[in-house]
PDB file of C-alpha atoms in Angstrom:
ATOM      1  CA  MET A  18      24.179  10.658 -10.820  1.00 49.00           C
ATOM      2  CA  ALA A  19      24.712   7.145  -9.461  1.00 51.00           C
ATOM      3  CA  SER A  20      22.242   7.783  -6.633  1.00 53.00           C
ATOM      4  CA  GLU A  21      19.518   8.531  -9.212  1.00 52.00           C
ATOM      5  CA  PHE A  22      20.023   5.126 -10.772  1.00 50.00           C
ATOM      6  CA  GLU A  23      19.968   3.531  -7.331  1.00 52.00           C
ATOM      7  CA  LEU A  24      16.571   5.111  -6.630  1.00 50.00           C
ATOM      8  CA  LEU A  25      15.181   4.044 -10.013  1.00 51.00           C
ATOM      9  CA  ARG A  26      16.229   0.470  -9.330  1.00 57.00           C
ATOM     10  CA  ASN A  27      13.842   0.327  -6.359  1.00 55.00           C
ATOM     11  CA  ILE A  28      10.868   1.778  -8.224  1.00 60.00           C
ATOM     12  CA  THR A  29       8.899  -1.026  -9.830  1.00 60.00           C
ATOM     13  CA  ILE A  30       5.892   1.001 -10.968  1.00 64.00           C
ATOM     14  CA  GLY A  31       6.113   1.481 -14.714  1.00 63.00           C
ATOM     15  CA  GLN A  32       8.510  -1.374 -15.328  1.00 73.00           C
ATOM     16  CA  TYR A  33       7.442  -4.421 -17.313  1.00 75.00           C
ATOM     17  CA  ILE A  34       8.778  -7.918 -16.755  1.00 75.00           C
ATOM     18  CA  PRO A  35       8.029 -10.241 -19.663  1.00 78.00           C
ATOM     19  CA  GLY A  36       6.475 -13.536 -18.655  1.00 79.00           C
ATOM     20  CA  ASP A  37       4.089 -16.283 -19.580  1.00 86.00           C
ATOM     21  CA  SER A  38       2.080 -16.568 -16.365  1.00 86.00           C
ATOM     22  CA  PHE A  39      -1.677 -16.583 -15.970  1.00 87.00           C
ATOM     23  CA  ILE A  40      -1.610 -12.932 -14.887  1.00 87.00           C
ATOM     24  CA  HIS A  41       0.598 -11.898 -17.822  1.00 83.00           C
ATOM     25  CA  ASN A  42      -1.789 -13.560 -20.276  1.00 87.00           C
ATOM     26  CA  LEU A  43      -4.937 -11.902 -18.923  1.00 88.00           C
ATOM     27  CA  ASP A  44      -6.623  -9.278 -21.060  1.00 90.00           C
ATOM     28  CA  PRO A  45      -5.471  -5.769 -19.993  1.00 90.00           C
ATOM     29  CA  ARG A  46      -9.115  -4.702 -19.532  1.00 92.00           C
ATOM     30  CA  ALA A  47      -9.656  -7.575 -17.099  1.00 92.00           C
ATOM     31  CA  LYS A  48      -6.548  -6.509 -15.185  1.00 92.00           C
ATOM     32  CA  LEU A  49      -7.758  -2.909 -14.974  1.00 93.00           C
ATOM     33  CA  ILE A  50     -11.204  -4.012 -13.773  1.00 94.00           C
ATOM     34  CA  GLY A  51      -9.584  -6.316 -11.195  1.00 93.00           C
ATOM     35  CA  VAL A  52      -7.318  -3.523  -9.973  1.00 93.00           C
ATOM     36  CA  GLY A  53     -10.329  -1.201  -9.704  1.00 94.00           C
ATOM     37  CA  ILE A  54     -12.315  -3.759  -7.710  1.00 95.00           C
ATOM     38  CA  LEU A  55      -9.417  -4.474  -5.351  1.00 94.00           C
ATOM     39  CA  ALA A  56      -8.704  -0.760  -4.890  1.00 94.00           C
ATOM     40  CA  ALA A  57     -12.378  -0.083  -4.148  1.00 95.00           C
ATOM     41  CA  THR A  58     -12.411  -2.960  -1.677  1.00 93.00           C
ATOM     42  CA  LEU A  59      -9.343  -1.583   0.077  1.00 93.00           C
ATOM     43  CA  SER A  60     -10.860   1.900   0.199  1.00 93.00           C
ATOM     44  CA  ALA A  61     -14.271   0.832   1.478  1.00 94.00           C
ATOM     45  CA  SER A  62     -13.135  -1.511   4.226  1.00 91.00           C
ATOM     46  CA  ARG A  63     -12.630  -0.238   7.763  1.00 91.00           C
ATOM     47  CA  SER A  64     -11.546  -3.601   9.122  1.00 94.00           C
ATOM     48  CA  ILE A  65      -7.855  -4.353   9.520  1.00 94.00           C
ATOM     49  CA  ILE A  66      -8.535  -8.049   8.974  1.00 95.00           C
ATOM     50  CA  ALA A  67     -10.388  -7.400   5.696  1.00 95.00           C
ATOM     51  CA  VAL A  68      -7.595  -5.148   4.435  1.00 96.00           C
ATOM     52  CA  LEU A  69      -5.011  -7.762   5.440  1.00 96.00           C
ATOM     53  CA  CYS A  70      -6.983 -10.384   3.490  1.00 96.00           C
ATOM     54  CA  ALA A  71      -7.011  -8.106   0.433  1.00 95.00           C
ATOM     55  CA  PHE A  72      -3.257  -7.570   0.828  1.00 95.00           C
ATOM     56  CA  ALA A  73      -2.743 -11.341   1.072  1.00 96.00           C
ATOM     57  CA  LEU A  74      -4.776 -11.734  -2.122  1.00 95.00           C
ATOM     58  CA  ILE A  75      -2.572  -9.147  -3.854  1.00 94.00           C
ATOM     59  CA  LEU A  76       0.563 -10.999  -2.720  1.00 93.00           C
ATOM     60  CA  PHE A  77      -0.975 -14.260  -3.974  1.00 94.00           C
ATOM     61  CA  LEU A  78      -1.567 -12.620  -7.359  1.00 93.00           C
ATOM     62  CA  VAL A  79       2.052 -11.431  -7.381  1.00 91.00           C
ATOM     63  CA  LYS A  80       3.199 -14.985  -6.692  1.00 91.00           C
ATOM     64  CA  LEU A  81       0.801 -16.287  -9.369  1.00 91.00           C
ATOM     65  CA  SER A  82       2.424 -13.938 -11.879  1.00 90.00           C
ATOM     66  CA  ASP A  83       5.838 -15.565 -11.289  1.00 88.00           C
ATOM     67  CA  ILE A  84       7.216 -12.311  -9.896  1.00 86.00           C
ATOM     68  CA  SER A  85       9.039 -12.400  -6.607  1.00 84.00           C
ATOM     69  CA  PRO A  86       6.945 -10.790  -3.832  1.00 83.00           C
ATOM     70  CA  ARG A  87      10.192  -9.312  -2.546  1.00 84.00           C
ATOM     71  CA  TYR A  88      10.692  -7.565  -5.884  1.00 82.00           C
ATOM     72  CA  ALA A  89       7.120  -6.258  -5.926  1.00 80.00           C
ATOM     73  CA  LEU A  90       7.478  -4.960  -2.355  1.00 80.00           C
ATOM     74  CA  ARG A  91      10.588  -2.942  -3.281  1.00 81.00           C
ATOM     75  CA  ILE A  92       8.288  -0.058  -4.170  1.00 80.00           C
ATOM     76  CA  VAL A  93       7.730   0.514  -0.456  1.00 80.00           C
ATOM     77  CA  LEU A  94      11.360   1.522   0.192  1.00 79.00           C
ATOM     78  CA  PRO A  95      11.316   4.914  -1.606  1.00 79.00           C
ATOM     79  CA  SER A  96       8.006   5.809   0.048  1.00 81.00           C
ATOM     80  CA  LEU A  97       9.033   5.137   3.660  1.00 84.00           C
ATOM     81  CA  GLY A  98       9.673   8.835   4.317  1.00 86.00           C
ATOM     82  CA  PHE A  99       6.204   9.788   3.119  1.00 85.00           C
ATOM     83  CA  LEU A 100       4.653   6.895   5.045  1.00 85.00           C
ATOM     84  CA  SER A 101       6.327   7.876   8.300  1.00 87.00           C
ATOM     85  CA  MET A 102       5.276  11.521   7.875  1.00 87.00           C
ATOM     86  CA  LEU A 103       1.703  10.408   7.176  1.00 83.00           C
ATOM     87  CA  PHE A 104       1.647   8.242  10.290  1.00 82.00           C
ATOM     88  CA  VAL A 105       3.017  10.976  12.529  1.00 82.00           C
ATOM     89  CA  PHE A 106       0.344  13.411  11.326  1.00 81.00           C
ATOM     90  CA  GLN A 107      -2.371  10.818  11.806  1.00 78.00           C
ATOM     91  CA  LEU A 108      -1.060  10.042  15.251  1.00 75.00           C
ATOM     92  CA  LEU A 109      -1.063  13.709  16.220  1.00 74.00           C
ATOM     93  CA  TYR A 110      -4.338  14.842  14.679  1.00 74.00           C
ATOM     94  CA  THR A 111      -6.785  11.934  14.768  1.00 70.00           C
ATOM     95  CA  GLY A 112      -6.756  11.393  18.518  1.00 61.00           C
ATOM     96  CA  TRP A 113      -9.400  14.060  19.082  1.00 62.00           C
ATOM     97  CA  ARG A 114     -11.923  12.639  16.590  1.00 64.00           C
ATOM     98  CA  ASN A 115     -13.234   9.881  18.848  1.00 63.00           C
ATOM     99  CA  LEU A 116     -13.462  11.291  22.359  1.00 62.00           C
ATOM    100  CA  GLU A 117     -15.038   8.300  24.089  1.00 65.00           C
ATOM    101  CA  GLY A 118     -12.418   5.724  22.997  1.00 68.00           C
ATOM    102  CA  VAL A 119      -9.507   4.305  24.972  1.00 76.00           C
ATOM    103  CA  VAL A 120      -6.760   6.895  25.449  1.00 71.00           C
ATOM    104  CA  TYR A 121      -3.221   5.514  25.538  1.00 76.00           C
ATOM    105  CA  ILE A 122      -1.300   8.785  25.883  1.00 73.00           C
ATOM    106  CA  GLU A 123      -2.515  12.309  26.476  1.00 72.00           C
ATOM    107  CA  TRP A 124       0.099  15.015  26.720  1.00 76.00           C
ATOM    108  CA  GLY A 125      -0.959  18.586  26.065  1.00 73.00           C
ATOM    109  CA  TRP A 126      -2.637  18.692  22.666  1.00 69.00           C
ATOM    110  CA  ILE A 127      -1.195  15.299  21.686  1.00 73.00           C
ATOM    111  CA  ARG A 128      -3.623  12.472  22.223  1.00 75.00           C
ATOM    112  CA  ILE A 129      -2.985   8.899  21.119  1.00 78.00           C
ATOM    113  CA  THR A 130      -6.087   6.761  21.214  1.00 79.00           C
ATOM    114  CA  ARG A 131      -7.156   3.317  20.152  1.00 80.00           C
ATOM    115  CA  TYR A 132      -8.915   4.938  17.190  1.00 81.00           C
ATOM    116  CA  SER A 133      -5.790   6.748  15.962  1.00 81.00           C
ATOM    117  CA  VAL A 134      -3.646   3.608  16.231  1.00 83.00           C
ATOM    118  CA  HIS A 135      -6.325   1.668  14.322  1.00 86.00           C
ATOM    119  CA  LEU A 136      -6.319   4.294  11.564  1.00 86.00           C
ATOM    120  CA  ILE A 137      -2.530   4.257  11.316  1.00 86.00           C
ATOM    121  CA  ILE A 138      -2.397   0.477  10.922  1.00 90.00           C
ATOM    122  CA  LEU A 139      -5.256   0.549   8.427  1.00 92.00           C
ATOM    123  CA  SER A 140      -3.640   3.340   6.401  1.00 89.00           C
ATOM    124  CA  ALA A 141      -0.260   1.598   6.345  1.00 90.00           C
ATOM    125  CA  ILE A 142      -1.700  -1.649   5.020  1.00 93.00           C
ATOM    126  CA  ARG A 143      -3.842   0.204   2.480  1.00 94.00           C
ATOM    127  CA  PHE A 144      -0.987   2.338   1.193  1.00 91.00           C
ATOM    128  CA  VAL A 145       1.378  -0.613   0.779  1.00 91.00           C
ATOM    129  CA  SER A 146      -1.422  -2.616  -0.868  1.00 94.00           C
ATOM    130  CA  TYR A 147      -2.116   0.175  -3.369  1.00 94.00           C
ATOM    131  CA  LEU A 148       1.572   0.439  -4.248  1.00 90.00           C
ATOM    132  CA  VAL A 149       1.992  -3.310  -4.740  1.00 91.00           C
ATOM    133  CA  LEU A 150      -1.262  -3.545  -6.705  1.00 92.00           C
ATOM    134  CA  ILE A 151      -0.277  -0.797  -9.147  1.00 90.00           C
ATOM    135  CA  SER A 152       3.205  -2.268  -9.348  1.00 88.00           C
ATOM    136  CA  LEU A 153       1.719  -5.680 -10.203  1.00 89.00           C
ATOM    137  CA  LEU A 154      -0.353  -4.126 -12.960  1.00 89.00           C
ATOM    138  CA  THR A 155       2.614  -2.449 -14.603  1.00 87.00           C
ATOM    139  CA  LEU A 156       4.959  -5.402 -14.053  1.00 86.00           C
ATOM    140  CA  THR A 157       2.624  -7.713 -15.977  1.00 89.00           C
ATOM    141  CA  THR A 158       1.222  -5.391 -18.656  1.00 85.00           C
ATOM    142  CA  THR A 159       3.083  -3.436 -21.291  1.00 82.00           C
ATOM    143  CA  SER A 160       2.436   0.285 -21.445  1.00 79.00           C
ATOM    144  CA  SER A 161       1.069  -0.047 -24.992  1.00 80.00           C
ATOM    145  CA  ASN A 162      -1.512  -2.601 -23.779  1.00 81.00           C
ATOM    146  CA  LEU A 163      -2.561  -0.326 -20.917  1.00 73.00           C
TER     147      LEU A 163
END
Protein backbone atom coordinates (compact mmCIF):
# COMPACT_ATOMS: atom_id res chain seq x y z
CA MET A 1 0.00 0.00 0.00
CA ALA A 2 2.81 2.42 0.85
CA SER A 3 4.59 1.62 -2.42
CA GLU A 4 1.49 2.76 -4.36
CA PHE A 5 1.67 6.15 -2.69
CA GLU A 6 5.39 6.32 -3.42
CA LEU A 7 4.71 5.76 -7.13
CA LEU A 8 1.93 8.36 -7.19
CA ARG A 9 4.26 10.91 -5.65
CA ASN A 10 6.51 10.72 -8.72
CA ILE A 11 3.70 11.07 -11.25
CA THR A 12 3.13 14.73 -12.00
CA ILE A 13 0.71 14.32 -14.90
CA GLY A 14 -2.77 15.19 -13.69
CA GLN A 15 -1.65 17.15 -10.67
CA TYR A 16 -2.29 20.88 -10.42
CA ILE A 17 -0.04 23.32 -8.59
CA PRO A 18 -1.75 26.64 -7.92
CA GLY A 19 0.28 29.66 -8.96
CA ASP A 20 0.21 33.16 -10.32
CA SER A 21 2.81 32.88 -13.08
CA PHE A 22 2.48 33.95 -16.69
CA ILE A 23 1.88 30.33 -17.73
CA HIS A 24 -0.76 29.79 -15.03
CA ASN A 25 -2.65 32.89 -16.17
CA LEU A 26 -2.74 31.95 -19.86
CA ASP A 27 -6.06 30.96 -21.36
CA PRO A 28 -6.42 27.13 -21.35
CA ARG A 29 -7.13 27.18 -25.11
CA ALA A 30 -3.85 28.99 -25.72
CA LYS A 31 -2.05 26.38 -23.62
CA LEU A 32 -3.63 23.53 -25.58
CA ILE A 33 -2.72 25.16 -28.91
CA GLY A 34 0.84 25.73 -27.67
CA VAL A 35 1.13 22.12 -26.52
CA GLY A 36 -0.18 20.94 -29.90
CA ILE A 37 2.33 23.09 -31.79
CA LEU A 38 5.25 21.95 -29.64
CA ALA A 39 4.19 18.30 -29.91
CA ALA A 40 3.88 18.60 -33.69
CA THR A 41 7.30 20.24 -33.84
CA LEU A 42 8.81 17.43 -31.80
CA SER A 43 7.15 14.81 -33.99
CA ALA A 44 8.12 16.37 -37.32
CA SER A 45 11.76 17.06 -36.57
CA ARG A 46 14.43 14.51 -37.42
CA SER A 47 17.28 16.62 -36.09
CA ILE A 48 18.63 15.97 -32.61
CA ILE A 49 19.61 19.62 -32.29
CA ALA A 50 16.10 20.82 -33.18
CA VAL A 51 14.52 18.42 -30.69
CA LEU A 52 17.00 19.53 -28.02
CA CYS A 53 16.05 23.16 -28.72
CA ALA A 54 12.36 22.27 -28.33
CA PHE A 55 13.16 20.47 -25.07
CA ALA A 56 15.10 23.52 -23.85
CA LEU A 57 12.07 25.67 -24.71
CA ILE A 58 9.83 23.33 -22.71
CA LEU A 59 12.20 23.55 -19.73
CA PHE A 60 12.21 27.35 -20.08
CA LEU A 61 8.41 27.32 -19.99
CA VAL A 62 8.53 25.14 -16.87
CA LYS A 63 10.88 27.64 -15.24
CA LEU A 64 8.64 30.51 -16.40
CA SER A 65 5.70 28.85 -14.65
CA ASP A 66 7.55 28.98 -11.30
CA ILE A 67 7.63 25.18 -11.13
CA SER A 68 10.90 23.49 -10.38
CA PRO A 69 12.28 21.74 -13.50
CA ARG A 70 13.37 18.95 -11.18
CA TYR A 71 9.76 18.47 -10.10
CA ALA A 72 8.51 18.47 -13.69
CA LEU A 73 11.17 15.93 -14.69
CA ARG A 74 10.05 13.51 -11.96
CA ILE A 75 7.61 12.03 -14.46
CA VAL A 76 10.54 10.36 -16.20
CA LEU A 77 11.34 8.09 -13.23
CA PRO A 78 8.28 5.78 -13.46
CA SER A 79 8.76 5.45 -17.23
CA LEU A 80 12.43 4.41 -17.20
CA GLY A 81 11.53 0.72 -17.59
CA PHE A 82 9.43 1.42 -20.67
CA LEU A 83 12.10 3.75 -22.06
CA SER A 84 14.86 1.19 -21.68
CA MET A 85 12.72 -1.52 -23.31
CA LEU A 86 11.93 0.84 -26.19
CA PHE A 87 15.61 1.63 -26.70
CA VAL A 88 16.66 -2.01 -26.67
CA PHE A 89 14.06 -2.86 -29.33
CA GLN A 90 15.11 0.10 -31.44
CA LEU A 91 18.73 -0.88 -31.07
CA LEU A 92 18.00 -4.45 -32.15
CA TYR A 93 15.56 -3.84 -34.99
CA THR A 94 16.44 -0.55 -36.67
CA GLY A 95 20.00 -1.44 -37.63
CA TRP A 96 18.87 -3.14 -40.83
CA ARG A 97 16.82 -0.20 -42.14
CA ASN A 98 19.76 1.82 -43.44
CA LEU A 99 22.22 -0.61 -44.99
CA GLU A 100 24.75 1.88 -46.33
CA GLY A 101 25.37 3.70 -43.01
CA VAL A 102 28.26 3.31 -40.58
CA VAL A 103 28.06 -0.01 -38.72
CA TYR A 104 29.38 0.05 -35.16
CA ILE A 105 28.62 -3.55 -34.17
CA GLU A 106 27.41 -6.47 -36.24
CA TRP A 107 26.93 -9.76 -34.46
CA GLY A 108 24.62 -12.32 -36.02
CA TRP A 109 21.27 -10.65 -36.59
CA ILE A 110 22.13 -7.78 -34.23
CA ARG A 111 23.38 -4.72 -36.05
CA ILE A 112 24.06 -1.39 -34.36
CA THR A 113 24.50 1.43 -36.81
CA ARG A 114 24.85 5.17 -36.75
CA TYR A 115 21.21 5.38 -37.86
CA SER A 116 19.91 3.25 -34.98
CA VAL A 117 21.89 5.22 -32.39
CA HIS A 118 20.56 8.46 -33.90
CA LEU A 119 16.99 7.16 -33.64
CA ILE A 120 17.47 6.08 -30.04
CA ILE A 121 18.78 9.49 -28.98
CA LEU A 122 16.02 11.24 -30.92
CA SER A 123 13.32 9.01 -29.42
CA ALA A 124 14.64 9.49 -25.88
CA ILE A 125 14.60 13.27 -26.13
CA ARG A 126 11.17 13.24 -27.77
CA PHE A 127 9.63 10.93 -25.19
CA VAL A 128 10.97 12.92 -22.23
CA SER A 129 9.86 16.16 -23.92
CA TYR A 130 6.32 14.84 -24.43
CA LEU A 131 6.10 13.75 -20.79
CA VAL A 132 7.36 17.08 -19.45
CA LEU A 133 5.13 19.03 -21.85
CA ILE A 134 1.97 17.20 -20.80
CA SER A 135 3.06 17.45 -17.18
CA LEU A 136 3.50 21.23 -17.58
CA LEU A 137 0.02 21.52 -19.02
CA THR A 138 -1.62 19.70 -16.14
CA LEU A 139 0.57 21.35 -13.48
CA THR A 140 -0.56 24.81 -14.59
CA THR A 141 -4.19 24.19 -15.60
CA THR A 142 -7.02 22.84 -13.51
CA SER A 143 -8.88 19.84 -14.86
CA SER A 144 -12.12 21.85 -15.02
CA ASN A 145 -10.41 24.46 -17.23
CA LEU A 146 -9.05 21.77 -19.54
